[in-house]
Amino acid sequence: MAEPETSSSMAPLARTTLREEALKSLRTAITGGVIPPGGRLVETELSAALGVSRGTLREALRSLQQEGLVTSHHGRLTVRRVSATEVREIFSVRAALEALATRELCSRPDRQELVGRLETFLTAMEDTRGNLADQAEADLAFHHELCRLTGNDTLVHAWEFLSGHVRVTIMHAGPERALHNMNVDRHRPLLDALLEGDAGAAAGFVERHMAEAVERLTRTEDPPEDTVPPSAGRSAAGS
């Protein structure tokens, strides 16, 4: 009796796995600022650093281009830079998607269980506190789960398409402001609103959360803490 041929029925996983691992490593390096906005991506250096072939690396880089993290100019690949206007546009769309997600979750009878799941993602975010790359991944995972729990595939696909653009905004204003936007305590009021089923409060929170993130990311510079705002100074002078 002839032995069954197993090779013909088994998919070649190794190359795909390497490509996915390379893609994950590159995403994390960009999100965490290891490769900064405008930084050049050199195939020979990256393939050696990641221990993958240049063919596998090119596949990962093509995915990053499709996600909006990397741009090509005359054959040179660089991490995408975004303008303040682009940051506002990206977060405006993100706010609309996540506000929709909260409205849908607030109508769910099982929202207590769903909030419990989101709590585990906040715990993961807390566990990565201080590590920008890991905390960014945990923060994005929380917001992705917020959309995924709706069961609305179109919403999830739209959010996933936007996520590459969101990643490139993280280092727009430097690590300190990025970490502030990912503070765990800033997310807890959302869970309270979801638990109560208050769609207006939950959606309003998301919109404010995103607006505050945009303000912090696009602010030209942080004013010194002991500086009195000009309006306050004029008011004091006129009193």
PDB file of N, CA and C in Angstrom, residues 95-133:
ATOM      1  N   ALA A  95     -12.090  59.224  15.084  1.00  0.00           N
ATOM      2  CA  ALA A  95     -13.109  59.567  16.075  1.00  0.00           C
ATOM      3  C   ALA A  95     -14.486  59.119  15.605  1.00  0.00           C
ATOM      4  N   ALA A  96     -14.779  59.318  14.315  1.00  0.00           N
ATOM      5  CA  ALA A  96     -16.085  58.919  13.785  1.00  0.00           C
ATOM      6  C   ALA A  96     -16.272  57.411  13.868  1.00  0.00           C
ATOM      7  N   LEU A  97     -15.228  56.655  13.532  1.00  0.00           N
ATOM      8  CA  LEU A  97     -15.317  55.193  13.575  1.00  0.00           C
ATOM      9  C   LEU A  97     -15.498  54.683  15.005  1.00  0.00           C
ATOM     10  N   GLU A  98     -14.701  55.215  15.926  1.00  0.00           N
ATOM     11  CA  GLU A  98     -14.760  54.706  17.293  1.00  0.00           C
ATOM     12  C   GLU A  98     -16.002  55.202  18.039  1.00  0.00           C
ATOM     13  N   ALA A  99     -16.508  56.376  17.683  1.00  0.00           N
ATOM     14  CA  ALA A  99     -17.765  56.840  18.272  1.00  0.00           C
ATOM     15  C   ALA A  99     -18.904  55.924  17.831  1.00  0.00           C
ATOM     16  N   LEU A 100     -18.876  55.516  16.558  1.00  0.00           N
ATOM     17  CA  LEU A 100     -19.874  54.561  16.064  1.00  0.00           C
ATOM     18  C   LEU A 100     -19.776  53.248  16.832  1.00  0.00           C
ATOM     19  N   ALA A 101     -18.547  52.799  17.074  1.00  0.00           N
ATOM     20  CA  ALA A 101     -18.352  51.554  17.822  1.00  0.00           C
ATOM     21  C   ALA A 101     -18.961  51.655  19.221  1.00  0.00           C
ATOM     22  N   THR A 102     -18.752  52.774  19.893  1.00  0.00           N
ATOM     23  CA  THR A 102     -19.283  52.907  21.251  1.00  0.00           C
ATOM     24  C   THR A 102     -20.811  52.924  21.250  1.00  0.00           C
ATOM     25  N   ARG A 103     -21.403  53.567  20.250  1.00  0.00           N
ATOM     26  CA  ARG A 103     -22.867  53.596  20.177  1.00  0.00           C
ATOM     27  C   ARG A 103     -23.428  52.181  20.000  1.00  0.00           C
ATOM     28  N   GLU A 104     -22.760  51.406  19.159  1.00  0.00           N
ATOM     29  CA  GLU A 104     -23.219  50.033  18.939  1.00  0.00           C
ATOM     30  C   GLU A 104     -23.047  49.186  20.198  1.00  0.00           C
ATOM     31  N   LEU A 105     -21.930  49.358  20.894  1.00  0.00           N
ATOM     32  CA  LEU A 105     -21.692  48.570  22.105  1.00  0.00           C
ATOM     33  C   LEU A 105     -22.661  48.946  23.216  1.00  0.00           C
ATOM     34  N   CYS A 106     -23.034  50.220  23.293  1.00  0.00           N
ATOM     35  CA  CYS A 106     -23.958  50.658  24.343  1.00  0.00           C
ATOM     36  C   CYS A 106     -25.350  50.038  24.193  1.00  0.00           C
ATOM     37  N   SER A 107     -25.691  49.588  22.998  1.00  0.00           N
ATOM     38  CA  SER A 107     -26.995  48.983  22.770  1.00  0.00           C
ATOM     39  C   SER A 107     -27.001  47.482  23.020  1.00  0.00           C
ATOM     40  N   ARG A 108     -25.822  46.947  23.345  1.00  0.00           N
ATOM     41  CA  ARG A 108     -25.709  45.497  23.527  1.00  0.00           C
ATOM     42  C   ARG A 108     -26.126  45.082  24.928  1.00  0.00           C
ATOM     43  N   PRO A 109     -26.942  44.025  25.057  1.00  0.00           N
ATOM     44  CA  PRO A 109     -27.340  43.550  26.391  1.00  0.00           C
ATOM     45  C   PRO A 109     -26.188  42.892  27.152  1.00  0.00           C
ATOM     46  N   ASP A 110     -25.147  42.446  26.416  1.00  0.00           N
ATOM     47  CA  ASP A 110     -24.002  41.787  27.046  1.00  0.00           C
ATOM     48  C   ASP A 110     -22.835  42.744  27.250  1.00  0.00           C
ATOM     49  N   ARG A 111     -23.141  44.045  27.357  1.00  0.00           N
ATOM     50  CA  ARG A 111     -22.044  45.024  27.409  1.00  0.00           C
ATOM     51  C   ARG A 111     -21.177  44.872  28.660  1.00  0.00           C
ATOM     52  N   GLN A 112     -21.713  44.319  29.749  1.00  0.00           N
ATOM     53  CA  GLN A 112     -20.879  44.119  30.944  1.00  0.00           C
ATOM     54  C   GLN A 112     -19.739  43.158  30.636  1.00  0.00           C
ATOM     55  N   GLU A 113     -20.044  42.107  29.909  1.00  0.00           N
ATOM     56  CA  GLU A 113     -19.005  41.148  29.514  1.00  0.00           C
ATOM     57  C   GLU A 113     -18.011  41.802  28.562  1.00  0.00           C
ATOM     58  N   LEU A 114     -18.511  42.618  27.645  1.00  0.00           N
ATOM     59  CA  LEU A 114     -17.639  43.281  26.674  1.00  0.00           C
ATOM     60  C   LEU A 114     -16.697  44.270  27.355  1.00  0.00           C
ATOM     61  N   VAL A 115     -17.220  44.989  28.338  1.00  0.00           N
ATOM     62  CA  VAL A 115     -16.379  45.921  29.093  1.00  0.00           C
ATOM     63  C   VAL A 115     -15.299  45.150  29.844  1.00  0.00           C
ATOM     64  N   GLY A 116     -15.651  43.968  30.345  1.00  0.00           N
ATOM     65  CA  GLY A 116     -14.667  43.128  31.018  1.00  0.00           C
ATOM     66  C   GLY A 116     -13.515  42.758  30.099  1.00  0.00           C
ATOM     67  N   ARG A 117     -13.833  42.490  28.852  1.00  0.00           N
ATOM     68  CA  ARG A 117     -12.776  42.181  27.886  1.00  0.00           C
ATOM     69  C   ARG A 117     -11.888  43.396  27.645  1.00  0.00           C
ATOM     70  N   LEU A 118     -12.512  44.551  27.525  1.00  0.00           N
ATOM     71  CA  LEU A 118     -11.730  45.772  27.312  1.00  0.00           C
ATOM     72  C   LEU A 118     -10.840  46.080  28.513  1.00  0.00           C
ATOM     73  N   GLU A 119     -11.289  45.716  29.694  1.00  0.00           N
ATOM     74  CA  GLU A 119     -10.477  45.910  30.910  1.00  0.00           C
ATOM     75  C   GLU A 119      -9.162  45.158  30.804  1.00  0.00           C
ATOM     76  N   THR A 120      -9.184  43.967  30.205  1.00  0.00           N
ATOM     77  CA  THR A 120      -7.937  43.199  30.078  1.00  0.00           C
ATOM     78  C   THR A 120      -6.946  43.913  29.164  1.00  0.00           C
ATOM     79  N   PHE A 121      -7.467  44.632  28.179  1.00  0.00           N
ATOM     80  CA  PHE A 121      -6.592  45.387  27.276  1.00  0.00           C
ATOM     81  C   PHE A 121      -6.006  46.607  27.982  1.00  0.00           C
ATOM     82  N   LEU A 122      -6.791  47.222  28.876  1.00  0.00           N
ATOM     83  CA  LEU A 122      -6.250  48.329  29.665  1.00  0.00           C
ATOM     84  C   LEU A 122      -5.163  47.832  30.619  1.00  0.00           C
ATOM     85  N   THR A 123      -5.363  46.639  31.165  1.00  0.00           N
ATOM     86  CA  THR A 123      -4.342  46.056  32.044  1.00  0.00           C
ATOM     87  C   THR A 123      -3.045  45.834  31.279  1.00  0.00           C
ATOM     88  N   ALA A 124      -3.171  45.356  30.043  1.00  0.00           N
ATOM     89  CA  ALA A 124      -1.978  45.154  29.206  1.00  0.00           C
ATOM     90  C   ALA A 124      -1.289  46.484  28.932  1.00  0.00           C
ATOM     91  N   MET A 125      -2.082  47.530  28.748  1.00  0.00           N
ATOM     92  CA  MET A 125      -1.510  48.851  28.517  1.00  0.00           C
ATOM     93  C   MET A 125      -0.763  49.332  29.760  1.00  0.00           C
ATOM     94  N   GLU A 126      -1.343  49.067  30.922  1.00  0.00           N
ATOM     95  CA  GLU A 126      -0.707  49.449  32.186  1.00  0.00           C
ATOM     96  C   GLU A 126       0.614  48.706  32.364  1.00  0.00           C
ATOM     97  N   ASP A 127       0.633  47.439  31.977  1.00  0.00           N
ATOM     98  CA  ASP A 127       1.835  46.611  32.131  1.00  0.00           C
ATOM     99  C   ASP A 127       2.986  47.077  31.243  1.00  0.00           C
ATOM    100  N   THR A 128       2.666  47.817  30.175  1.00  0.00           N
ATOM    101  CA  THR A 128       3.717  48.285  29.260  1.00  0.00           C
ATOM    102  C   THR A 128       4.099  49.737  29.520  1.00  0.00           C
ATOM    103  N   ARG A 129       3.586  50.325  30.602  1.00  0.00           N
ATOM    104  CA  ARG A 129       3.834  51.734  30.896  1.00  0.00           C
ATOM    105  C   ARG A 129       5.331  52.053  30.862  1.00  0.00           C
ATOM    106  N   GLY A 130       5.671  53.122  30.136  1.00  0.00           N
ATOM    107  CA  GLY A 130       7.057  53.575  30.061  1.00  0.00           C
ATOM    108  C   GLY A 130       7.819  53.072  28.855  1.00  0.00           C
ATOM    109  N   ASN A 131       7.310  52.006  28.210  1.00  0.00           N
ATOM    110  CA  ASN A 131       7.949  51.487  27.003  1.00  0.00           C
ATOM    111  C   ASN A 131       7.105  51.934  25.819  1.00  0.00           C
ATOM    112  N   LEU A 132       7.579  52.920  25.082  1.00  0.00           N
ATOM    113  CA  LEU A 132       6.764  53.552  24.049  1.00  0.00           C
ATOM    114  C   LEU A 132       6.262  52.561  23.015  1.00  0.00           C
ATOM    115  N   ALA A 133       7.152  51.743  22.468  1.00  0.00           N
ATOM    116  CA  ALA A 133       6.745  50.817  21.408  1.00  0.00           C
ATOM    117  C   ALA A 133       5.684  49.842  21.901  1.00  0.00           C
TER     118      ALA A 133
END
